[in-house]
CSV table of C-alpha atoms and ligand atoms in Angstrom, one decimal:
chain,number,residue,atom,x,y,z
A,1,UNK,CA,18.5,17.1,10.1
A,2,UNK,CA,17.6,15.0,13.1
A,3,UNK,CA,20.6,13.1,14.5
A,4,UNK,CA,20.6,9.4,15.3
A,5,UNK,CA,20.9,10.2,19.0
A,6,UNK,CA,18.0,12.6,18.9
A,7,UNK,CA,15.6,10.2,17.2
A,8,UNK,CA,16.6,7.4,19.5
A,9,UNK,CA,16.0,9.6,22.6
A,10,UNK,CA,12.7,11.0,21.4
A,11,UNK,CA,11.1,8.1,19.4
A,12,UNK,CA,12.6,4.7,20.2
A,13,UNK,CA,10.2,2.2,21.8
A,14,UNK,CA,12.3,-0.1,23.9
A,15,UNK,CA,13.1,-3.2,21.9
A,16,UNK,CA,10.3,-2.6,19.3
A,17,UNK,CA,11.6,0.5,17.6
A,18,UNK,CA,15.2,1.5,17.4
A,19,UNK,CA,17.1,3.7,14.9
A,20,UNK,CA,20.4,2.7,13.4
A,21,UNK,CA,22.7,4.4,10.9
A,22,UNK,CA,24.5,2.8,8.0
A,23,UNK,CA,28.0,3.5,6.8
A,24,UNK,CA,26.6,6.2,4.4
A,25,UNK,CA,24.9,8.0,7.2
A,26,UNK,CA,21.4,6.8,6.3
A,27,UNK,CA,19.2,6.6,9.5
A,28,UNK,CA,16.8,3.7,9.5
A,29,UNK,CA,14.0,2.9,11.8
A,30,UNK,CA,14.1,-0.8,12.7
A,31,UNK,CA,10.8,-2.2,13.8
A,32,UNK,CA,10.4,-5.7,15.4
A,33,UNK,CA,7.3,-6.8,17.1
A,34,UNK,CA,5.6,-10.1,17.7
A,35,UNK,CA,3.4,-9.2,14.7
A,36,UNK,CA,5.8,-8.0,12.0
A,37,UNK,CA,9.2,-6.5,11.2
A,38,UNK,CA,9.9,-3.5,9.1
A,39,UNK,CA,12.6,-0.9,8.2
A,40,UNK,CA,12.0,2.7,7.2
A,41,UNK,CA,14.7,5.1,5.9
A,42,UNK,CA,14.4,8.7,7.1
A,43,UNK,CA,15.6,9.8,3.7
A,44,UNK,CA,12.4,9.7,1.7
A,45,UNK,CA,10.4,8.3,4.7
A,46,UNK,CA,10.9,5.3,2.5
A,47,UNK,CA,9.8,1.9,3.7
A,48,UNK,CA,12.5,-0.7,2.9
A,49,UNK,CA,10.9,-3.9,4.2
A,50,UNK,CA,7.8,-5.2,5.8
A,51,UNK,CA,7.2,-8.8,6.8
A,52,UNK,CA,4.3,-10.1,8.9
A,53,UNK,CA,5.6,-12.6,11.4
A,54,UNK,CA,3.6,-15.5,10.0
A,55,UNK,CA,5.2,-15.1,6.5
A,56,UNK,CA,8.3,-17.0,5.2
A,57,UNK,CA,9.1,-14.4,2.6
A,58,UNK,CA,8.9,-10.5,2.6
A,59,UNK,CA,5.8,-8.8,1.4
A,60,UNK,CA,7.7,-5.9,-0.1
A,61,UNK,CA,10.5,-6.2,-2.6
A,62,UNK,CA,13.8,-4.3,-2.3
A,63,UNK,CA,16.5,-4.5,-5.0
A,64,UNK,CA,19.8,-6.1,-3.8
A,65,UNK,CA,21.4,-3.1,-5.7
A,66,UNK,CA,19.3,-0.4,-3.9
A,67,UNK,CA,21.3,2.7,-3.1
A,68,UNK,CA,20.9,3.1,0.7
A,69,UNK,CA,22.5,6.5,0.6
A,70,UNK,CA,20.8,9.8,2.0
A,71,UNK,CA,19.4,11.8,-0.9
A,72,UNK,CA,19.5,9.0,-3.5
A,73,UNK,CA,16.4,7.3,-4.8
A,74,UNK,CA,16.0,3.8,-3.6
A,75,UNK,CA,15.0,1.0,-5.9
A,76,UNK,CA,12.2,-1.0,-4.3
A,77,UNK,CA,10.3,-0.7,-1.0
A,78,UNK,CA,7.8,2.2,-1.0
A,79,UNK,CA,9.1,5.4,-2.7
A,80,UNK,CA,6.8,8.3,-1.9
A,81,UNK,CA,6.2,10.2,-5.1
A,82,UNK,CA,5.2,13.7,-4.2
A,83,UNK,CA,4.4,16.5,-5.0
A,84,UNK,CA,4.4,15.2,-8.6
A,85,UNK,CA,4.2,11.8,-10.1
A,86,UNK,CA,6.4,10.9,-13.2
A,87,UNK,CA,8.1,13.7,-15.0
A,88,UNK,CA,7.4,17.2,-13.7
A,89,UNK,CA,4.5,18.6,-15.7
A,90,UNK,CA,6.3,21.8,-16.8
A,91,UNK,CA,10.0,21.4,-16.1
A,92,UNK,CA,11.7,18.2,-17.5
A,93,UNK,CA,14.9,19.0,-15.7
A,94,UNK,CA,13.4,18.3,-12.3
A,95,UNK,CA,13.7,14.8,-10.9
A,96,UNK,CA,11.0,12.2,-11.8
A,97,UNK,CA,8.4,11.5,-9.1
A,98,UNK,CA,9.1,14.6,-7.1
A,99,UNK,CA,11.5,15.6,-4.4
A,100,UNK,CA,9.9,13.8,-1.4
A,101,UNK,CA,11.6,10.5,-2.1
A,102,UNK,CA,15.1,12.0,-1.9
A,103,UNK,CA,14.4,14.5,0.9
A,104,UNK,CA,15.2,14.1,4.6
A,105,UNK,CA,11.9,13.8,6.5
A,106,UNK,CA,11.5,14.7,10.2
A,107,UNK,CA,10.2,12.0,12.6
A,108,UNK,CA,7.2,13.6,14.4
A,109,UNK,CA,5.9,10.8,16.6
A,110,UNK,CA,5.9,7.1,17.5
A,111,UNK,CA,3.6,4.9,19.5
A,112,UNK,CA,2.4,1.4,20.1
A,113,UNK,CA,-1.1,-0.1,20.7
A,114,UNK,CA,-2.0,-3.8,20.5
A,115,UNK,CA,1.5,-4.5,19.2
A,116,UNK,CA,0.9,-2.3,16.2
A,117,UNK,CA,3.6,0.4,15.9
A,118,UNK,CA,2.9,3.9,14.7
A,119,UNK,CA,5.7,6.0,13.2
A,120,UNK,CA,5.0,9.5,11.9
A,121,UNK,CA,7.0,11.8,9.5
A,122,UNK,CA,6.7,15.3,8.1
A,123,UNK,CA,8.2,17.1,5.2
A,124,UNK,CA,8.0,20.9,4.7
A,125,UNK,CA,8.6,21.8,1.1
A,126,UNK,CA,11.3,24.4,0.6
A,127,UNK,CA,10.4,24.8,-3.1
A,128,UNK,CA,8.5,28.1,-3.6
A,129,UNK,CA,6.4,26.6,-6.3
A,130,UNK,CA,5.1,24.1,-3.8
A,131,UNK,CA,4.2,25.9,-0.6
A,132,UNK,CA,2.9,22.8,1.0
A,133,UNK,CA,3.8,20.1,3.5
A,134,UNK,CA,3.3,16.3,3.7
A,135,UNK,CA,2.7,14.2,6.7
A,136,UNK,CA,3.1,10.4,6.5
A,137,UNK,CA,2.1,8.0,9.2
A,138,UNK,CA,2.9,4.3,9.1
A,139,UNK,CA,1.1,1.7,11.1
A,140,UNK,CA,3.1,-1.5,11.2
A,141,UNK,CA,1.6,-4.8,12.3
A,142,UNK,CA,0.0,-7.8,10.6
A,143,UNK,CA,-1.3,-5.2,8.1
A,144,UNK,CA,0.7,-2.3,6.8
A,145,UNK,CA,-1.1,1.1,6.6
A,146,UNK,CA,0.2,4.4,5.2
A,147,UNK,CA,-1.6,7.7,5.5
A,148,UNK,CA,-0.2,10.6,3.4
A,149,UNK,CA,-1.7,14.1,4.1
A,150,UNK,CA,-0.9,17.1,1.9
A,151,UNK,CA,-1.6,20.6,3.2
A,152,UNK,CA,-1.5,23.6,0.9
A,153,UNK,CA,-0.1,26.5,2.9
A,154,UNK,CA,0.0,28.9,0.0
A,155,UNK,CA,-2.4,31.6,-1.1
A,156,UNK,CA,-3.1,30.1,-4.5
A,157,UNK,CA,-4.6,26.8,-5.7
A,158,UNK,CA,-1.9,24.1,-5.8
A,159,UNK,CA,-1.7,21.3,-8.4
A,160,UNK,CA,-0.1,18.1,-7.1
A,161,UNK,CA,0.1,14.4,-8.2
A,162,UNK,CA,1.3,11.6,-6.0
A,163,UNK,CA,1.8,7.9,-5.6
A,164,UNK,CA,2.7,5.3,-3.0
A,165,UNK,CA,5.0,3.5,-5.4
A,166,UNK,CA,4.9,0.1,-3.7
A,167,UNK,CA,7.1,-2.7,-5.0
A,168,UNK,CA,5.5,-6.0,-3.9
A,169,UNK,CA,7.5,-9.2,-3.6
A,170,UNK,CA,6.0,-11.9,-5.8
A,171,UNK,CA,6.9,-15.4,-6.9
A,172,UNK,CA,7.3,-14.6,-10.7
A,173,UNK,CA,5.8,-11.8,-12.7
A,174,UNK,CA,4.5,-14.2,-15.4
A,175,UNK,CA,2.5,-16.2,-12.9
A,176,UNK,CA,0.6,-13.6,-10.9
A,177,UNK,CA,-2.7,-11.8,-11.6
A,178,UNK,CA,-3.8,-8.4,-10.5
A,179,UNK,CA,-7.5,-8.5,-9.8
A,180,UNK,CA,-9.9,-5.6,-9.3
A,181,UNK,CA,-9.4,-3.4,-12.3
A,182,UNK,CA,-11.8,-5.1,-14.7
A,183,UNK,CA,-13.6,-2.5,-17.0
A,184,UNK,CA,-11.3,0.3,-15.8
A,185,UNK,CA,-9.9,2.7,-18.4
A,186,UNK,CA,-6.1,3.3,-18.5
A,187,UNK,CA,-3.3,5.3,-20.0
A,188,UNK,CA,-0.8,3.0,-21.5
A,189,UNK,CA,2.6,4.6,-20.9
A,190,UNK,CA,4.5,2.0,-22.9
A,191,UNK,CA,2.6,2.7,-26.2
A,192,UNK,CA,1.6,6.3,-25.3
A,193,UNK,CA,-2.1,5.5,-26.1
A,194,UNK,CA,-4.6,7.9,-24.7
A,195,UNK,CA,-7.0,6.6,-22.0
A,196,UNK,CA,-9.1,4.7,-24.5
A,197,UNK,CA,-7.8,1.3,-23.4
A,198,UNK,CA,-10.1,-0.6,-21.1
A,199,UNK,CA,-9.0,-3.4,-18.8
A,200,UNK,CA,-10.7,-6.8,-19.5
A,201,UNK,CA,-10.4,-9.4,-16.8
A,202,UNK,CA,-7.5,-9.5,-14.4
A,203,UNK,CA,-4.1,-7.9,-15.4
A,204,UNK,CA,-1.6,-10.5,-16.5
A,205,UNK,CA,2.0,-9.8,-17.4
A,206,UNK,CA,3.9,-11.0,-20.5
A,207,UNK,CA,5.8,-7.8,-21.6
A,208,UNK,CA,6.8,-4.4,-20.2
A,209,UNK,CA,3.7,-2.9,-18.6
A,210,UNK,CA,3.3,0.7,-17.4
A,211,UNK,CA,-0.3,1.9,-17.0
A,212,UNK,CA,-2.2,4.5,-15.1
A,213,UNK,CA,-5.7,3.3,-14.4
A,214,UNK,CA,-7.9,6.3,-13.9
A,215,UNK,CA,-11.0,6.7,-11.7
A,216,UNK,CA,-10.0,3.5,-9.9
A,217,UNK,CA,-10.7,3.9,-6.1
A,218,UNK,CA,-11.5,0.3,-5.7
A,219,UNK,CA,-9.5,-2.4,-3.9
A,220,UNK,CA,-7.1,-4.6,-5.8
A,221,UNK,CA,-5.6,-8.1,-5.1
A,222,UNK,CA,-2.3,-9.5,-6.3
A,223,UNK,CA,-3.1,-13.2,-6.7
A,224,UNK,CA,0.2,-15.2,-6.3
A,225,UNK,CA,-0.3,-19.0,-6.5
A,226,UNK,CA,3.5,-19.5,-6.5
A,227,UNK,CA,3.8,-18.0,-3.0
A,228,UNK,CA,0.4,-19.3,-2.1
A,229,UNK,CA,-0.9,-15.9,-1.1
A,230,UNK,CA,-3.0,-12.9,-2.0
A,231,UNK,CA,-1.9,-9.4,-1.2
A,232,UNK,CA,-5.0,-7.2,-0.7
A,233,UNK,CA,-4.7,-3.4,-1.4
A,234,UNK,CA,-7.4,-1.2,0.1
A,235,UNK,CA,-7.3,2.5,-0.2
A,236,UNK,CA,-9.2,5.8,0.2
A,237,UNK,CA,-8.3,9.2,-1.2
A,238,UNK,CA,-6.7,7.6,-4.3
A,239,UNK,CA,-8.4,7.7,-7.6
A,240,UNK,CA,-5.6,6.3,-9.8
A,241,UNK,CA,-3.8,2.9,-9.8
A,242,UNK,CA,-0.4,2.7,-11.4
A,243,UNK,CA,0.7,-0.8,-12.5
A,244,UNK,CA,4.4,-1.2,-13.6
A,245,UNK,CA,6.7,-4.1,-14.5
A,246,UNK,CA,9.8,-3.1,-16.4
A,247,UNK,CA,10.2,-6.6,-18.0
A,248,UNK,CA,13.5,-7.7,-19.4
A,249,UNK,CA,14.8,-4.9,-21.7
A,250,UNK,CA,13.9,-2.0,-19.5
A,251,UNK,CA,15.3,-3.8,-16.5
A,252,UNK,CA,18.6,-4.3,-18.4
A,253,UNK,CA,18.7,-0.6,-19.2
A,254,UNK,CA,17.9,0.4,-15.6
A,255,UNK,CA,20.7,-1.8,-14.3
A,256,UNK,CA,19.7,-1.6,-10.6
A,257,UNK,CA,17.1,-4.3,-10.3
A,258,UNK,CA,19.4,-7.0,-9.1
A,259,UNK,CA,21.2,-10.0,-10.6
A,260,UNK,CA,19.3,-13.2,-11.4
A,261,UNK,CA,16.3,-11.4,-13.0
A,262,UNK,CA,15.4,-9.5,-9.9
A,263,UNK,CA,12.7,-7.7,-11.9
A,264,UNK,CA,10.7,-11.0,-12.1
A,265,UNK,CA,10.2,-11.0,-8.4
A,266,UNK,CA,8.6,-7.6,-8.2
A,267,UNK,CA,5.4,-5.8,-9.4
A,268,UNK,CA,4.5,-2.2,-8.6
A,269,UNK,CA,0.9,-1.5,-7.8
A,270,UNK,CA,0.8,2.2,-6.9
A,271,UNK,CA,-2.0,3.9,-5.1
A,272,UNK,CA,-2.0,7.3,-6.7
A,273,UNK,CA,-3.7,10.5,-7.8
A,274,UNK,CA,-2.2,11.2,-11.3
A,275,UNK,CA,-3.0,12.0,-14.9
A,276,UNK,CA,-6.8,12.8,-15.0
A,277,UNK,CA,-6.9,12.4,-11.2
A,278,UNK,CA,-4.3,15.1,-10.5
A,279,UNK,CA,-5.4,17.1,-7.4
A,280,UNK,CA,-6.0,20.8,-7.1
A,281,UNK,CA,-5.9,22.0,-3.5
A,282,UNK,CA,-7.4,25.3,-2.6
A,283,UNK,CA,-5.5,27.5,-0.1
A,284,UNK,CA,-5.3,25.8,3.3
A,285,UNK,CA,-7.0,22.7,1.9
A,286,UNK,CA,-5.7,19.3,2.9
A,287,UNK,CA,-5.9,15.9,1.1
A,288,UNK,CA,-5.4,12.5,2.6
A,289,UNK,CA,-4.5,9.3,0.8
A,290,UNK,CA,-4.7,6.1,2.9
A,291,UNK,CA,-3.5,2.6,1.8
A,292,UNK,CA,-3.7,-0.7,3.7
A,293,UNK,CA,-1.9,-3.9,2.7
A,294,UNK,CA,-2.8,-7.3,4.0
A,295,UNK,CA,-1.3,-10.7,3.0
A,296,UNK,CA,-3.7,-13.6,3.0
A,297,UNK,CA,-2.3,-17.1,2.8
A,298,UNK,CA,-4.3,-19.1,0.3
A,299,UNK,CA,-4.3,-22.0,2.6
A,300,UNK,CA,-6.5,-19.8,4.9
A,301,UNK,CA,-9.4,-19.9,2.5
B,401,BG6,C1,6.5,4.0,-12.4
B,401,BG6,C2,6.4,4.7,-13.8
B,401,BG6,O1,5.6,4.6,-11.5
B,401,BG6,O2,7.9,4.2,-12.0
B,401,BG6,C3,7.4,4.2,-14.7
B,401,BG6,O3,5.0,4.5,-14.2
B,401,BG6,C4,8.8,4.4,-14.2
B,401,BG6,O4,7.3,4.9,-16.0
B,401,BG6,C5,8.9,3.7,-12.8
B,401,BG6,O5,9.7,3.8,-15.0
B,401,BG6,C6,10.2,3.8,-12.1
B,401,BG6,O6,10.6,5.2,-12.0
B,401,BG6,P1,12.0,5.6,-11.3
B,401,BG6,O7,12.0,7.1,-11.4
B,401,BG6,O8,12.0,5.1,-9.9
B,401,BG6,O9,13.0,4.9,-12.2
């Protein structure tokens, strides 16, 4: 595991990128530029916050009850689900959403250009069933960009699923709309329906919602009149879009979404390859998933 001293010596960028360590030993990259601020945990290569400088409120939601402890999954931010999404396809005893989100990643590089900060991570799988590696590069500025590249190092075809499980900060789940998925078929994970449901119009929320929209490479927009902003999600290399709100009862059961109805201020819109869009990588093949988030103030239009 890289030490705090090592990452600061190798990758700090004067006052724009410094690494700190909390009381639990979690090392966090702290990014502050004229354009944006962000924090990324080395455990999980997990983004905890991102706020463009011209916004009053964060773009990304993090639970006030999030466990900022190495090796624990973190509620909120951007968990990286890899090399499987949801329950493991064969072995239900393995952790949901794969091991990447609770693994210690290595920092590989950092840089700055036009006040946009780049920070790169790598994870080599030590699971013999997954002879592969992941590289994840963040670009942090007025837009947030993540590029996740999977490489199959094995001699057999490798099946993986994945998601950037992003928790967006919103005004209120009942008041937003998710646009861009009109006419797209989805699996409804709440009712266990097969993918025969088809989205009509924008997605609106009035109950627990847990859906995997398949064959959905298109951009989406979270329209949030309460915060007077749209969050635009553009992606490549992702054919699925997961949309999740736990709503009241599941939030109660989960117990880590924060007091004061914390679940109302979040929605997950996940750029993924899952279900029908699960990937099969040939030996030595790579696959790259790229997502870009941009917040547009509605006053700008
Ligand atoms: C979503 C899934 O991606 O993640 C949900 O579609 C799941 O079914 C949610 O409940 C949270 O998962 P976890 O493992 O972080 O509690």
